[in-house]
Amino acid sequence: MVMVTDGIDNYERRFDPEDPYVQAAIADSVRARLVVYAIYFQVQGLADRTLYGNNAGQSLLLEVTDATGGKSLWQGMGNPVSMQPYSRRLPAV
């Protein structure tokens, strides 16, 4: 499974390794035997414009992808110019 997201939890805008939504995503993905890949893409919300928001979102995505055996892909704090480099790093479907 590939997610394109900023990883920001809009219900709880802080980094929490025990975030219940992240833990549920991990549990559901593992139960379904999904390998999750995440491509970080900023959606320009208020939380996305901060260094803290960027780091929190990327860290939460990394938590999900690590737990499922996938990878988190990002290019610094901004959006990628092209998705093509990421597509080469994803498994063939």
Coordinates of C-alpha atoms in Angstrom, one line a residue:
M1 CA 0.0 0.0 0.0
V2 CA 1.3 3.5 -0.8
M3 CA 0.2 6.6 1.1
V4 CA 0.8 10.1 -0.2
T5 CA 0.3 12.3 2.9
D6 CA 1.8 14.8 5.3
G7 CA 1.4 12.4 8.3
I8 CA -0.1 15.2 10.4
D9 CA -2.7 14.0 12.9
N10 CA -5.3 16.7 12.6
Y11 CA -7.0 15.5 15.8
E12 CA -3.8 15.7 18.0
R13 CA -1.3 18.0 16.4
R14 CA 1.8 16.8 18.3
F15 CA 4.3 14.1 17.9
D16 CA 3.3 11.2 20.2
P17 CA 4.9 7.7 19.5
E18 CA 1.8 6.2 21.2
D19 CA -0.7 8.2 19.1
P20 CA -3.9 6.0 19.1
Y21 CA -4.6 6.7 15.4
V22 CA -1.0 5.7 14.4
Q23 CA -1.2 2.6 16.7
A24 CA -4.5 1.6 15.1
A25 CA -3.1 2.1 11.6
I26 CA -0.2 -0.1 12.5
A27 CA -2.3 -2.8 14.1
D28 CA -4.8 -2.9 11.2
S29 CA -2.0 -3.0 8.6
V30 CA -0.1 -5.8 10.3
R31 CA -3.4 -7.7 10.7
A32 CA -4.1 -7.3 7.0
R33 CA -0.5 -8.2 6.2
L34 CA 0.0 -4.9 4.3
V35 CA 3.4 -3.4 3.7
V36 CA 3.0 0.4 3.9
Y37 CA 5.1 2.8 1.9
A38 CA 4.6 6.5 2.5
I39 CA 5.5 9.5 0.3
Y40 CA 5.6 12.7 2.3
F41 CA 3.6 15.4 0.6
Q42 CA 2.8 18.7 2.3
V43 CA -0.8 19.8 2.0
Q44 CA -0.1 23.4 3.1
G45 CA -2.3 23.3 6.2
L46 CA -1.4 25.5 9.2
A47 CA 0.5 22.6 11.0
D48 CA 2.4 21.8 7.8
R49 CA 4.1 25.2 7.7
T50 CA 6.1 24.6 10.9
L51 CA 9.3 22.7 11.3
Y52 CA 7.7 20.9 14.2
G53 CA 4.7 19.9 12.1
N54 CA 7.0 18.6 9.3
N55 CA 9.1 16.6 11.7
A56 CA 6.1 15.2 13.6
G57 CA 4.3 14.1 10.4
Q58 CA 7.4 12.4 8.9
S59 CA 8.1 10.7 12.3
L60 CA 4.6 9.3 12.5
L61 CA 4.8 8.0 8.9
L62 CA 8.2 6.4 9.7
E63 CA 6.6 4.7 12.7
V64 CA 3.9 3.1 10.5
T65 CA 6.2 2.1 7.6
D66 CA 8.9 0.7 9.9
A67 CA 6.3 -1.5 11.7
T68 CA 5.0 -2.9 8.5
G69 CA 8.3 -3.4 6.7
G70 CA 7.8 -0.6 4.2
K71 CA 9.7 2.6 3.6
S72 CA 9.1 6.3 4.2
L73 CA 10.2 8.5 1.3
W74 CA 10.6 12.2 1.5
Q75 CA 12.7 15.0 0.1
G76 CA 13.5 17.4 2.9
M77 CA 10.7 19.6 4.3
G78 CA 9.1 20.4 1.0
N79 CA 7.1 18.7 -1.7
P80 CA 9.0 16.7 -4.4
V81 CA 9.4 18.3 -7.8
S82 CA 8.5 14.9 -9.3
M83 CA 7.1 11.6 -8.0
Q84 CA 9.1 9.7 -10.6
P85 CA 12.2 9.1 -8.3
Y86 CA 9.9 7.7 -5.7
S87 CA 8.1 5.3 -8.1
R88 CA 11.5 3.7 -8.8
R89 CA 11.9 2.9 -5.1
L90 CA 8.5 1.3 -4.7
P91 CA 7.9 -2.5 -5.3
A92 CA 6.3 -3.5 -8.6
V93 CA 2.7 -4.4 -8.3

